[in-house]
């Protein structure tokens, strides 16, 4: 077998391993609030995430990837194809190992920041400290603080609004049904805007901001009233029912959005470096951006589905059960806060992580019931791993780079 095809096989193995880790950690923690609030079971979460991640990756995932994720490392170091090949392999394996370690510890970390750290490690080994864009790396560090706090505040306020308008009222179920179009519409507005602003599908449509907002508002109104009609059909025998049942149904919808969006966005973390290796082996050269074949997107989607199915329960348990007690109204507040935070930050150009936003949201609804309702020991453990993610992935990538440089 020719040496380049042996390298390509190794790339496939590392790429699948990274996809598996995205499913086991990143996707799992994004669906944890729905599982923790018992809107869906772990088995249903695995099914939803498995199918919709593949659909998101293949149909609305990016078909072009940046050679160096997020522009944190200069593309000048890619002039040597052999160096780029070793760097892509080292980055994939280093980021995968760190996320695997965090998953084994049942702690949610950002796979995006892990691959960024691994790329920084490769960049330093290949071209020195000058090739790293320290300003952009600083914005990653800033996101560790900004996104959880922003999400915490939104989740806290949203849950307090639900309490004030619905939960403390007599006949809370009737009030919940009456106001359901507003909450469904709000969630729908954020979801539609996220697809229009954040996904490759939105980039293809290329709507102006004003048109996107008007489109989202119109579709949100349709979703709100259609959702109320559906809830009326589903819960028609529960005139004096539990208001949590209303929000349980809404959360199922938000969980589907999370799975679809992550398939579209996060698959690039695994498939980006693999696409670089594939492109190098096939053409012998590399460019700042390269095409990603559909079969590679599907390959990444299947890896994500396997990861959440085999190990997703560990992180789901931490986020859904160990920080604070989640109900469906709290879970809805967490989902809404996380989606709004990621949407707002992406418009501001901040590289925030869904993981950090989700943890901030869970903290927010916990604090709505007082400090004693939050397990701060787990929260501090999670934050420690966030801080360690970039340097740990960078150092591991440096070591693997030197080993591969000696072998290949």
Steps between C-alpha positions, in 0.01 A plus 500: 500500500629847410609707802251780427203261518628361828502859630146550366376192689657634819323831428165323469558324833594826678213688331244241609643506852458881512141472369430237764629741766281784373198271540608371841567845649386802297171368363421316822534809717281704267216248539557449871244756619224319308611165646547643850153658489362165373361659182668208322676185613868432435397242240280757322782758519736250338246432223423870439866602509609206285255565217493881505878537535550301181226700324652829626853399399409380151229745391589827676859435614781693338633359175808722531721517806772737620834326496585660834191522718388850601807673354690471828813363332652659187455309175867576415601181677310297239747566221661164573238226423691242709490733801127566447431125484681428826337803663147391403559149638651635823215749550232235448654252743595758766156663514332157501710377792419806711123476432512125574669570833235763588220259399654229717488751789134570400577871451373713208771681299504679165618288207539821299745640757676163515568499125604870523751412774634208299544722194688756711735224620563388142549862389761570770695184411486572128560875492567631851293727724476771231254296287236505776244781487506576873222757467259239365614251760420768760142516371473124567613562859251788529219267392565280807369790709254681271285213369421325832416831672282617209320165487466492880322838499262408215408163656447664841275773356305261275429260785393787729261620226350150473461487877337846514266451203411133541635290786377713794153548349195297587402284199865513385432248224235726340735800523777287349282399205387860449859629492650203315505678159730765650752252639488277192531811282799631696677166469405478131633853436843414643509164322414645155747788544770251605449303180500819290807653667712205615473213256644452152137486382453858624820607327366355176169688532700820581200695639560850638471537878166683473354238263624220724338657808169554319506143364575363847221710656245379245599133537510537881141629500392206284685258730348661811137462396554162329672380816210612718255316273713184518533526879122537521457177302763307697397624847124538443416253775711684757295814570641502854836354401862573592646811335834317474338279234464805273868589527600135465357504146673830419831360625473204263493755216801692631693172543442418133635844407814444711571166333448636149709815559787307656510260209528802270761691702708268718568230243762739357707458818562139407467507125699823440842349580397170334403691185847661504662154511267369225573805281877470554510130413283547192662816360838531671427863596292705743310831495356737766152355439428161350186314386349234727346202315148400611615151597742653753215703656294180524803320647524770770124489566513123556796543737307761702198267520721214624660724764175619655364144493802340666616762752262799495327395822803599713495872415119510480483377858737773624326790327145371532507374860810598699508883478138563601157340469343560160131512415352558153446873563861531621624286210316723252662807661845335466446409132369847417790671681767281338360543148462879545854534638659303217299695242588842646868411545536366147360829366762684709777275367574337838596130477266383778430140580151350533643303793587813696164661422310187610689480830435872561129444436480210744678715759249781436187292565672347803577843645136599445437268796791630708869414544415187697331354187833490309781246539795740472756220538396361161483852350860577605620165363336577165654850486845362582474266200392789276816691594717191450352409159709728274843453672446124553403443134789725386765317706369157394502612137866611533605161633304305237636731226861420596427126512326503158779717354744228599281215359356646177 
